[in-house]
PDB file of C-alpha atoms in Angstrom:
ATOM      1  CA  UNK A 976      15.545 159.563 -29.268  1.00 84.00           C
ATOM      2  CA  UNK A 977      15.682 158.948 -25.389  1.00 93.00           C
ATOM      3  CA  UNK A 978      18.742 157.541 -23.560  1.00 96.00           C
ATOM      4  CA  UNK A 979      19.109 156.094 -19.808  1.00 97.00           C
ATOM      5  CA  UNK A 980      22.156 156.761 -18.328  1.00 96.00           C
ATOM      6  CA  UNK A 981      22.777 154.674 -15.193  1.00 96.00           C
ATOM      7  CA  UNK A 982      26.176 155.651 -12.661  1.00 96.00           C
ATOM      8  CA  UNK A 983      26.910 153.930  -9.209  1.00 97.00           C
ATOM      9  CA  UNK A 984      28.005 150.795 -10.155  1.00 96.00           C
ATOM     10  CA  UNK A 985      31.561 149.408  -8.576  1.00 97.00           C
ATOM     11  CA  UNK A 986      33.321 147.244  -6.447  1.00 98.00           C
ATOM     12  CA  UNK A 987      32.319 146.227  -3.001  1.00 98.00           C
ATOM     13  CA  UNK A 988      32.622 144.348  -0.066  1.00 98.00           C
ATOM     14  CA  UNK A 989      29.951 141.796   0.930  1.00 98.00           C
ATOM     15  CA  UNK A 990      27.666 142.774   3.700  1.00 98.00           C
ATOM     16  CA  UNK A 991      28.231 147.015   1.898  1.00 98.00           C
ATOM     17  CA  UNK A 992      26.358 148.911  -0.273  1.00 98.00           C
ATOM     18  CA  UNK A 993      25.733 150.885  -2.795  1.00 98.00           C
ATOM     19  CA  UNK A 994      24.125 153.408  -5.261  1.00 98.00           C
ATOM     20  CA  UNK A 995      22.385 152.966  -7.897  1.00 98.00           C
ATOM     21  CA  UNK A 996      20.648 155.841 -10.372  1.00 98.00           C
ATOM     22  CA  UNK A 997      19.366 155.635 -13.670  1.00 98.00           C
ATOM     23  CA  UNK A 998      18.461 159.400 -15.433  1.00 98.00           C
ATOM     24  CA  UNK A 999      16.664 159.340 -19.055  1.00 97.00           C
ATOM     25  CA  UNK A1000      16.629 162.201 -21.440  1.00 96.00           C
ATOM     26  CA  UNK A1001      15.451 162.957 -24.577  1.00 94.00           C
ATOM     27  CA  UNK A1002      11.908 163.579 -26.249  1.00 92.00           C
ATOM     28  CA  UNK A1003       9.237 161.688 -23.554  1.00 93.00           C
ATOM     29  CA  UNK A1004       5.866 162.427 -22.980  1.00 93.00           C
ATOM     30  CA  UNK A1005       5.504 160.176 -19.944  1.00 94.00           C
ATOM     31  CA  UNK A1006       7.406 157.046 -18.947  1.00 97.00           C
ATOM     32  CA  UNK A1007       4.973 154.712 -16.179  1.00 97.00           C
ATOM     33  CA  UNK A1008       7.596 151.888 -15.810  1.00 98.00           C
ATOM     34  CA  UNK A1009      11.658 152.699 -14.553  1.00 98.00           C
ATOM     35  CA  UNK A1010      13.363 149.941 -12.662  1.00 98.00           C
ATOM     36  CA  UNK A1011      16.251 147.698 -13.136  1.00 98.00           C
ATOM     37  CA  UNK A1012      17.394 144.111 -14.408  1.00 98.00           C
ATOM     38  CA  UNK A1013      20.343 142.444 -14.171  1.00 98.00           C
ATOM     39  CA  UNK A1014      22.579 140.537 -16.527  1.00 98.00           C
ATOM     40  CA  UNK A1015      25.121 137.731 -14.162  1.00 97.00           C
ATOM     41  CA  UNK A1016      28.107 136.197 -16.292  1.00 93.00           C
ATOM     42  CA  UNK A1017      26.519 132.837 -18.302  1.00 95.00           C
ATOM     43  CA  UNK A1018      23.236 133.851 -16.869  1.00 97.00           C
ATOM     44  CA  UNK A1019      19.656 135.472 -18.579  1.00 98.00           C
ATOM     45  CA  UNK A1020      19.052 138.612 -18.015  1.00 98.00           C
ATOM     46  CA  UNK A1021      16.573 139.108 -15.063  1.00 98.00           C
ATOM     47  CA  UNK A1022      14.372 141.375 -12.866  1.00 98.00           C
ATOM     48  CA  UNK A1023      15.254 143.126  -9.918  1.00 98.00           C
ATOM     49  CA  UNK A1024      12.508 145.434  -9.181  1.00 98.00           C
ATOM     50  CA  UNK A1025      10.641 148.178 -10.948  1.00 98.00           C
ATOM     51  CA  UNK A1026       8.342 151.209 -10.185  1.00 98.00           C
ATOM     52  CA  UNK A1027       5.181 152.648 -12.013  1.00 97.00           C
ATOM     53  CA  UNK A1028       4.628 156.183 -12.004  1.00 96.00           C
ATOM     54  CA  UNK A1029       1.512 155.759  -9.490  1.00 96.00           C
ATOM     55  CA  UNK A1030       4.429 154.088  -6.949  1.00 96.00           C
ATOM     56  CA  UNK A1031       3.328 150.603  -6.865  1.00 98.00           C
ATOM     57  CA  UNK A1032       6.786 148.075  -6.873  1.00 98.00           C
ATOM     58  CA  UNK A1033       7.938 144.821  -8.044  1.00 98.00           C
ATOM     59  CA  UNK A1034      10.754 142.960  -6.363  1.00 98.00           C
ATOM     60  CA  UNK A1035      12.728 139.864  -7.353  1.00 98.00           C
ATOM     61  CA  UNK A1036      12.510 137.344  -4.257  1.00 98.00           C
ATOM     62  CA  UNK A1037      15.753 137.329  -4.534  1.00 98.00           C
ATOM     63  CA  UNK A1038      16.591 140.998  -3.040  1.00 98.00           C
ATOM     64  CA  UNK A1039      13.566 141.831  -1.402  1.00 98.00           C
ATOM     65  CA  UNK A1040      14.946 143.224   1.871  1.00 98.00           C
ATOM     66  CA  UNK A1041      18.005 144.423   1.016  1.00 98.00           C
ATOM     67  CA  UNK A1042      17.012 146.431  -2.006  1.00 98.00           C
ATOM     68  CA  UNK A1043      14.974 149.863  -2.448  1.00 98.00           C
ATOM     69  CA  UNK A1044      13.527 151.461  -5.592  1.00 98.00           C
ATOM     70  CA  UNK A1045      12.981 154.928  -5.616  1.00 98.00           C
ATOM     71  CA  UNK A1046      11.900 157.505  -8.385  1.00 97.00           C
ATOM     72  CA  UNK A1047      11.657 160.994  -9.280  1.00 97.00           C
ATOM     73  CA  UNK A1048       8.971 161.186 -11.654  1.00 95.00           C
ATOM     74  CA  UNK A1049       9.562 164.973 -12.307  1.00 95.00           C
ATOM     75  CA  UNK A1050      13.462 164.268 -13.025  1.00 96.00           C
ATOM     76  CA  UNK A1051      12.704 160.677 -15.147  1.00 96.00           C
ATOM     77  CA  UNK A1052      15.121 159.353 -12.833  1.00 98.00           C
ATOM     78  CA  UNK A1053      15.016 155.870 -10.777  1.00 98.00           C
ATOM     79  CA  UNK A1054      17.095 154.819  -8.185  1.00 98.00           C
ATOM     80  CA  UNK A1055      18.239 151.805  -6.749  1.00 98.00           C
ATOM     81  CA  UNK A1056      19.776 151.460  -3.012  1.00 98.00           C
ATOM     82  CA  UNK A1057      21.367 147.948  -2.967  1.00 98.00           C
ATOM     83  CA  UNK A1058      22.171 147.319   1.102  1.00 98.00           C
ATOM     84  CA  UNK A1059      23.769 143.554   2.142  1.00 98.00           C
ATOM     85  CA  UNK A1060      25.119 142.663  -0.926  1.00 98.00           C
ATOM     86  CA  UNK A1061      26.356 139.547  -1.976  1.00 97.00           C
ATOM     87  CA  UNK A1062      28.183 137.555  -4.088  1.00 96.00           C
ATOM     88  CA  UNK A1063      25.261 136.368  -6.365  1.00 97.00           C
ATOM     89  CA  UNK A1064      24.232 140.095  -6.553  1.00 98.00           C
ATOM     90  CA  UNK A1065      27.805 140.528  -8.973  1.00 98.00           C
ATOM     91  CA  UNK A1066      26.311 141.392 -12.715  1.00 98.00           C
ATOM     92  CA  UNK A1067      25.388 143.659 -15.274  1.00 98.00           C
ATOM     93  CA  UNK A1068      22.347 146.194 -14.117  1.00 98.00           C
ATOM     94  CA  UNK A1069      20.824 147.898 -16.526  1.00 98.00           C
ATOM     95  CA  UNK A1070      18.374 150.422 -16.267  1.00 98.00           C
ATOM     96  CA  UNK A1071      15.078 150.426 -17.873  1.00 98.00           C
ATOM     97  CA  UNK A1072      12.200 152.154 -18.767  1.00 98.00           C
ATOM     98  CA  UNK A1073       8.548 151.871 -20.257  1.00 98.00           C
ATOM     99  CA  UNK A1074       6.465 154.628 -21.239  1.00 96.00           C
ATOM    100  CA  UNK A1075       5.251 156.915 -24.512  1.00 94.00           C
ATOM    101  CA  UNK A1076       8.132 157.782 -25.644  1.00 93.00           C
ATOM    102  CA  UNK A1077      10.100 159.184 -29.077  1.00 87.00           C
ATOM    103  CA  UNK A1078      10.155 162.233 -31.398  1.00 84.00           C
ATOM    104  CA  UNK A1079       8.246 165.265 -31.206  1.00 80.00           C
ATOM    105  CA  UNK A1080       4.056 164.572 -32.808  1.00 83.00           C
ATOM    106  CA  UNK A1081       5.322 160.522 -33.387  1.00 88.00           C
ATOM    107  CA  UNK A1082       4.884 159.805 -29.978  1.00 91.00           C
ATOM    108  CA  UNK A1083       4.785 155.776 -29.350  1.00 92.00           C
ATOM    109  CA  UNK A1084       4.586 153.544 -26.535  1.00 94.00           C
ATOM    110  CA  UNK A1085       7.706 151.837 -26.018  1.00 94.00           C
ATOM    111  CA  UNK A1086      10.813 150.326 -23.897  1.00 96.00           C
ATOM    112  CA  UNK A1087      14.292 151.712 -23.469  1.00 97.00           C
ATOM    113  CA  UNK A1088      17.052 149.628 -21.996  1.00 98.00           C
ATOM    114  CA  UNK A1089      20.607 151.449 -20.792  1.00 98.00           C
ATOM    115  CA  UNK A1090      23.891 150.378 -20.930  1.00 97.00           C
ATOM    116  CA  UNK A1091      24.182 148.339 -17.688  1.00 97.00           C
ATOM    117  CA  UNK A1092      26.225 149.315 -15.556  1.00 97.00           C
ATOM    118  CA  UNK A1093      28.291 146.541 -13.568  1.00 98.00           C
ATOM    119  CA  UNK A1094      28.161 145.773  -9.584  1.00 98.00           C
ATOM    120  CA  UNK A1095      31.001 143.503  -8.701  1.00 98.00           C
ATOM    121  CA  UNK A1096      30.589 141.867  -4.626  1.00 98.00           C
ATOM    122  CA  UNK A1097      33.810 140.779  -3.530  1.00 97.00           C
ATOM    123  CA  UNK A1098      34.020 137.805  -1.137  1.00 88.00           C
TER     124      UNK A1098
END
């Protein structure tokens, strides 16, 4: 069983910054992609940013230049530095991981989601 645990969400004023962290634990052979998605009230879940184990990043256009994703592959941890936050960034942020995981001897390529952490930006 693999779990993703997020931290760092909270309430921040517009223009402020927050840093999200997510650590994956459990039976992990190797994680290829880690990243962040978000879901605002009444909207579908959307990509924020992802990063491969090789360092390739992908950002939503709405966060380019403001958010920075980083990873510590050895610690199975991913971070999201969020700057210049605005009200449109208010959402539940979900950590995501895709790779080879599962019970020892029964690894398979799969994806896992965290429970989510709420980010609220007040204007």
